[in-house]
Amino acid sequence: MSSTDNIEREVADMKCCASCGIAEVDDIKLKNCDDCDLVRYCSDKCQEDHRPNHEAVCKERAAELRDELLFQQPESSYRGDCPICCLPLPLDPKESVKYFCCSKLVCKGCSFANMAREFSEKCAPKCPFCRHLCGQSKEESKRLRKKRFEANDPFAVREVGRKHFGDGDYERAFEYFTKAADFGDVAAQFNLSLMYREGLGVEKDEKMELYYSEEAAIGGDPNARCNLGFKEWENGRYDRAVKHFIIAAKLGHDGSIQNLKEMSVALLMAMVTSISVKCGYVSKEDFASALRGHQAAVDATKSPQRELAEKRLSGRS
């Protein structure tokens, strides 16, 4: 740590303005620097005056804080839990059902169980979560979607963007994905990263691609995390790539665990043949930890009800 860094930390600890040195007492309130947690200021003027002395340290600390956030292991994937059985939803979108009346994702197990109960009791089909009647007219379906959209529901806004994307209207899709992303929708953030990468509806922009990939990864999207891993690998930052793959693997991402497996095998072969290898190959311990985490994440999405639904819906007895 630099001497300047130490001095500024001491100033912050003393609860004094880093520019003029005034202490935080009574009606004098200090605010933190916008980008780091090292210093505080009593006014915008003091912050502006101190900027030349603080800028380099601030950028360094801001990057450290960003990495701390980026490389935290999310508690679960961005898909969250089924609102009925409260078990984690599988990463495969085909294993859950969308209900536009309430903007909920329900696992196949709960959706099938609800349909089976309604069939046996000869009830009208309803959403298993909000109990709204399903299978009504197209006009009613459009009305419900419009209602959720006008309420700025991120799920509904993103789905409008998805429709425009499917129709080839990339500019409108970009508009709605951006709106949903601003509301914190992780899937929309990932979609934006792909659009910036491919230049669909917007000019190609590597910085914005990276920003939205990181936002989606922080939000628990393993696909975005895996993409970041590949990007870091291409840039020769192998240790960072391995970290991304491990985090994604522990969310149950099959592609990332396969990448780690290949790295682990490559390291083993290098050790056997005494060939020097470049930095970044995953260690045996890290691979074992990622493998256990991956299996735990996959197992958490399983239940007898979901397995029964899979058998019945696939036509198996």
XYZ file of C-alpha atoms in Angstrom:
317
model
C 0.000 0.000 0.000
C 1.339 3.425 -0.973
C 2.152 6.169 1.550
C -0.559 8.352 0.010
C -3.061 5.563 0.537
C -2.081 5.277 4.198
C -2.383 9.022 4.760
C -5.820 9.189 3.193
C -7.038 6.248 5.239
C -5.864 8.024 8.401
C -7.718 11.167 7.348
C -10.888 9.159 6.768
C -10.501 7.447 10.135
C -10.304 10.853 11.820
C -13.604 11.809 10.177
C -12.119 14.898 8.602
C -12.564 16.389 5.160
C -9.675 15.131 3.009
C -9.334 18.546 1.390
C -9.754 21.253 4.043
C -9.392 19.054 7.143
C -12.585 20.211 8.849
C -13.980 17.671 11.294
C -17.450 16.142 11.219
C -19.182 17.794 14.178
C -22.697 19.058 14.883
C -24.142 20.438 11.627
C -21.067 19.637 9.521
C -21.704 16.375 7.679
C -19.126 14.633 5.528
C -19.903 12.519 2.484
C -17.864 9.656 1.072
C -16.016 9.864 -2.216
C -18.356 8.788 -5.018
C -16.088 5.977 -6.253
C -14.076 4.703 -3.277
C -14.258 4.318 0.495
C -10.967 6.001 1.338
C -11.832 9.658 1.922
C -14.698 11.984 2.828
C -15.516 15.583 1.961
C -17.510 18.411 3.485
C -18.588 19.885 0.142
C -18.543 19.371 -3.601
C -15.946 22.153 -3.886
C -13.557 20.343 -1.552
C -14.027 17.152 -3.517
C -13.251 18.939 -6.778
C -10.208 20.710 -5.275
C -8.825 17.435 -3.947
C -9.427 15.463 -7.151
C -5.897 15.903 -8.654
C -4.307 14.490 -5.475
C -6.796 11.678 -5.042
C -7.668 10.578 -8.580
C -4.981 7.901 -9.066
C -5.542 6.307 -5.656
C -9.306 6.539 -6.128
C -9.216 4.640 -9.426
C -7.033 1.939 -7.927
C -9.316 1.483 -4.926
C -12.466 1.596 -7.092
C -11.047 -1.245 -9.199
C -10.325 -3.234 -6.023
C -13.887 -2.735 -4.777
C -15.285 -3.755 -8.162
C -13.235 -6.966 -8.129
C -14.337 -7.762 -4.575
C -17.943 -7.519 -5.718
C -17.336 -9.322 -9.018
C -15.615 -12.358 -7.514
C -18.050 -12.977 -4.666
C -19.831 -16.323 -4.934
C -23.582 -15.606 -5.386
C -25.871 -17.463 -3.006
C -27.918 -18.727 -5.949
C -28.374 -18.225 -9.667
C -30.307 -15.274 -11.056
C -33.305 -17.553 -11.726
C -34.045 -17.728 -8.017
C -36.449 -20.165 -6.362
C -39.802 -21.547 -7.416
C -42.411 -19.475 -5.524
C -44.457 -22.614 -4.789
C -41.998 -25.281 -3.570
C -39.230 -22.772 -2.718
C -36.549 -24.954 -4.342
C -33.977 -23.405 -6.713
C -35.117 -23.237 -10.316
C -32.967 -25.174 -12.828
C -30.739 -23.150 -15.148
C -32.471 -24.678 -18.179
C -35.375 -22.324 -19.070
C -37.319 -25.316 -20.406
C -37.591 -26.685 -16.866
C -39.847 -23.857 -15.694
C -43.082 -22.228 -16.833
C -43.692 -18.495 -17.295
C -46.914 -17.003 -15.948
C -47.458 -13.538 -17.373
C -50.388 -12.738 -15.082
C -48.008 -12.289 -12.143
C -44.595 -12.415 -13.880
C -43.557 -15.550 -12.018
C -41.449 -18.530 -13.019
C -42.813 -21.788 -11.605
C -40.935 -25.078 -11.804
C -42.335 -27.874 -13.975
C -43.021 -29.980 -10.906
C -45.347 -27.452 -9.295
C -46.950 -26.477 -12.594
C -47.659 -30.131 -13.448
C -48.963 -30.874 -9.935
C -51.342 -27.931 -10.234
C -52.602 -29.107 -13.633
C -53.050 -32.680 -12.334
C -55.111 -31.435 -9.367
C -57.277 -29.259 -11.594
C -57.856 -32.162 -13.980
C -58.891 -34.556 -11.180
C -61.171 -31.959 -9.592
C -62.446 -30.733 -12.976
C -61.492 -27.152 -12.121
C -60.801 -24.288 -14.479
C -57.044 -23.830 -15.077
C -55.498 -21.179 -12.858
C -52.033 -19.798 -12.217
C -50.502 -21.872 -9.397
C -49.199 -18.701 -7.750
C -51.715 -15.856 -8.076
C -54.703 -18.118 -8.944
C -55.673 -16.003 -11.955
C -57.682 -17.854 -14.597
C -55.492 -19.155 -17.419
C -56.316 -20.025 -20.992
C -58.554 -17.045 -21.582
C -58.774 -14.990 -24.782
C -55.755 -13.447 -26.488
C -57.171 -10.037 -25.647
C -57.208 -10.874 -21.955
C -53.653 -12.217 -22.151
C -52.507 -8.999 -23.846
C -54.306 -6.944 -21.197
C -52.491 -8.758 -18.391
C -49.103 -8.339 -20.056
C -49.789 -4.662 -20.679
C -50.798 -4.210 -17.047
C -47.527 -5.723 -15.813
C -45.563 -3.686 -18.358
C -47.204 -0.412 -17.324
C -46.356 -1.249 -13.721
C -42.667 -1.311 -14.808
C -42.349 -4.985 -13.939
C -38.781 -5.893 -15.090
C -39.922 -9.357 -16.202
C -42.714 -7.910 -18.357
C -40.489 -5.186 -19.823
C -37.819 -7.728 -20.716
C -40.371 -10.000 -22.375
C -41.499 -7.112 -24.596
C -37.862 -6.657 -25.568
C -37.554 -10.377 -26.241
C -40.576 -10.235 -28.574
C -39.085 -7.342 -30.549
C -35.768 -9.200 -30.731
C -37.510 -12.267 -32.122
C -39.221 -10.083 -34.718
C -35.847 -8.681 -35.805
C -36.536 -5.192 -34.421
C -33.230 -4.935 -32.562
C -33.414 -1.210 -31.839
C -36.710 -1.571 -29.981
C -35.418 -4.713 -28.276
C -32.360 -2.790 -27.119
C -34.608 -0.034 -25.762
C -36.694 -2.400 -23.654
C -33.755 -4.542 -22.526
C -32.046 -1.355 -21.342
C -35.137 -0.332 -19.393
C -35.421 -3.766 -17.773
C -31.689 -3.775 -16.996
C -32.039 -0.398 -15.281
C -34.641 -2.050 -13.051
C -32.047 -4.713 -12.162
C -33.205 -7.540 -14.435
C -30.207 -9.852 -14.791
C -31.416 -11.612 -17.943
C -31.826 -8.234 -19.653
C -28.310 -7.246 -18.607
C -26.937 -10.413 -20.188
C -28.940 -9.786 -23.373
C -27.478 -6.273 -23.576
C -23.949 -7.637 -23.278
C -24.606 -9.847 -26.311
C -26.149 -6.996 -28.297
C -23.162 -4.756 -27.604
C -20.847 -7.602 -28.617
C -22.645 -8.313 -31.894
C -23.697 -4.743 -32.675
C -27.411 -5.568 -32.781
C -29.565 -2.464 -32.374
C -26.529 -0.551 -31.127
C -22.931 0.046 -32.167
C -20.391 -2.515 -30.995
C -18.841 -1.435 -27.711
C -16.439 -3.697 -25.804
C -16.555 -1.557 -22.670
C -20.344 -1.697 -22.463
C -20.285 -5.403 -23.294
C -17.898 -5.954 -20.395
C -19.943 -3.747 -18.052
C -23.215 -5.578 -18.660
C -21.496 -8.980 -18.580
C -20.102 -8.109 -15.155
C -23.450 -6.791 -13.921
C -25.168 -10.007 -15.029
C -22.411 -12.150 -13.492
C -22.698 -10.295 -10.176
C -26.451 -10.909 -10.343
C -25.887 -14.666 -10.614
C -25.973 -15.420 -14.361
C -23.502 -18.279 -14.988
C -23.603 -17.783 -18.758
C -22.381 -14.206 -18.360
C -19.784 -15.445 -15.876
C -18.571 -18.096 -18.316
C -18.291 -15.486 -21.077
C -16.153 -13.350 -18.778
C -13.959 -16.385 -18.144
C -13.356 -16.862 -21.859
C -12.652 -13.150 -22.276
C -10.077 -13.172 -19.475
C -8.462 -16.303 -20.911
C -8.128 -14.666 -24.318
C -6.478 -11.655 -22.648
C -3.944 -13.884 -20.876
C -5.371 -13.291 -17.380
C -5.674 -16.973 -16.621
C -6.120 -16.753 -12.849
C -9.126 -14.467 -13.257
C -10.568 -16.792 -15.901
C -10.304 -19.765 -13.546
C -12.069 -17.793 -10.787
C -14.962 -17.036 -13.129
C -15.283 -20.672 -14.207
C -15.242 -21.882 -10.587
C -17.978 -19.449 -9.549
C -20.142 -20.410 -12.545
C -19.558 -24.116 -11.909
C -20.726 -23.752 -8.315
C -23.981 -22.294 -9.665
C -24.521 -25.557 -11.559
C -23.195 -24.453 -14.970
C -22.208 -27.550 -16.952
C -20.029 -25.715 -19.473
C -17.858 -24.173 -16.775
C -17.276 -27.441 -14.948
C -16.255 -28.968 -18.282
C -13.781 -26.114 -18.850
C -12.280 -26.698 -15.405
C -12.092 -30.431 -16.059
C -10.098 -29.852 -19.229
C -7.753 -27.473 -17.392
C -7.280 -29.996 -14.583
C -6.450 -32.781 -17.047
C -4.015 -30.496 -18.872
C -2.232 -29.731 -15.614
C -2.040 -33.431 -14.720
C -0.580 -34.321 -18.123
C 1.963 -31.528 -17.796
C 3.042 -32.837 -14.394
C 3.375 -36.398 -15.691
C 5.394 -35.354 -18.742
C 7.358 -32.657 -16.848
C 6.237 -30.002 -19.344
C 6.065 -26.452 -18.052
C 2.577 -24.940 -18.331
C 1.359 -21.369 -18.333
C -0.114 -19.922 -15.171
C -3.834 -20.347 -14.662
C -4.470 -24.072 -14.809
C -6.869 -25.116 -12.069
C -5.376 -27.024 -9.147
C -6.649 -30.426 -8.028
C -8.063 -28.890 -4.846
C -9.882 -26.075 -6.668
C -11.328 -28.503 -9.189
C -12.555 -30.826 -6.437
C -14.198 -27.885 -4.660
C -15.849 -26.701 -7.895
C -17.043 -30.234 -8.639
C -18.650 -30.566 -5.206
C -20.271 -27.158 -5.541
C -21.565 -27.965 -9.017
C -23.115 -31.241 -7.867
C -24.683 -29.561 -4.832
C -26.224 -26.851 -7.032
C -27.637 -29.443 -9.454
C -28.967 -31.645 -6.649
C -30.690 -28.660 -5.027
C -32.903 -28.279 -8.101
C -34.163 -31.876 -7.931
C -37.254 -33.180 -6.160
C -39.560 -36.218 -6.472
C -42.317 -33.921 -7.770
C -40.086 -32.520 -10.514
C -38.871 -35.983 -11.479
C -42.468 -37.219 -11.704
C -43.414 -34.268 -13.890
C -40.469 -34.957 -16.181
C -41.517 -38.591 -16.587
C -45.174 -37.809 -17.250
C -44.543 -34.903 -19.618
C -41.979 -36.912 -21.588
C -44.402 -39.822 -21.936
C -42.476 -42.176 -19.704
C -44.348 -44.280 -17.161
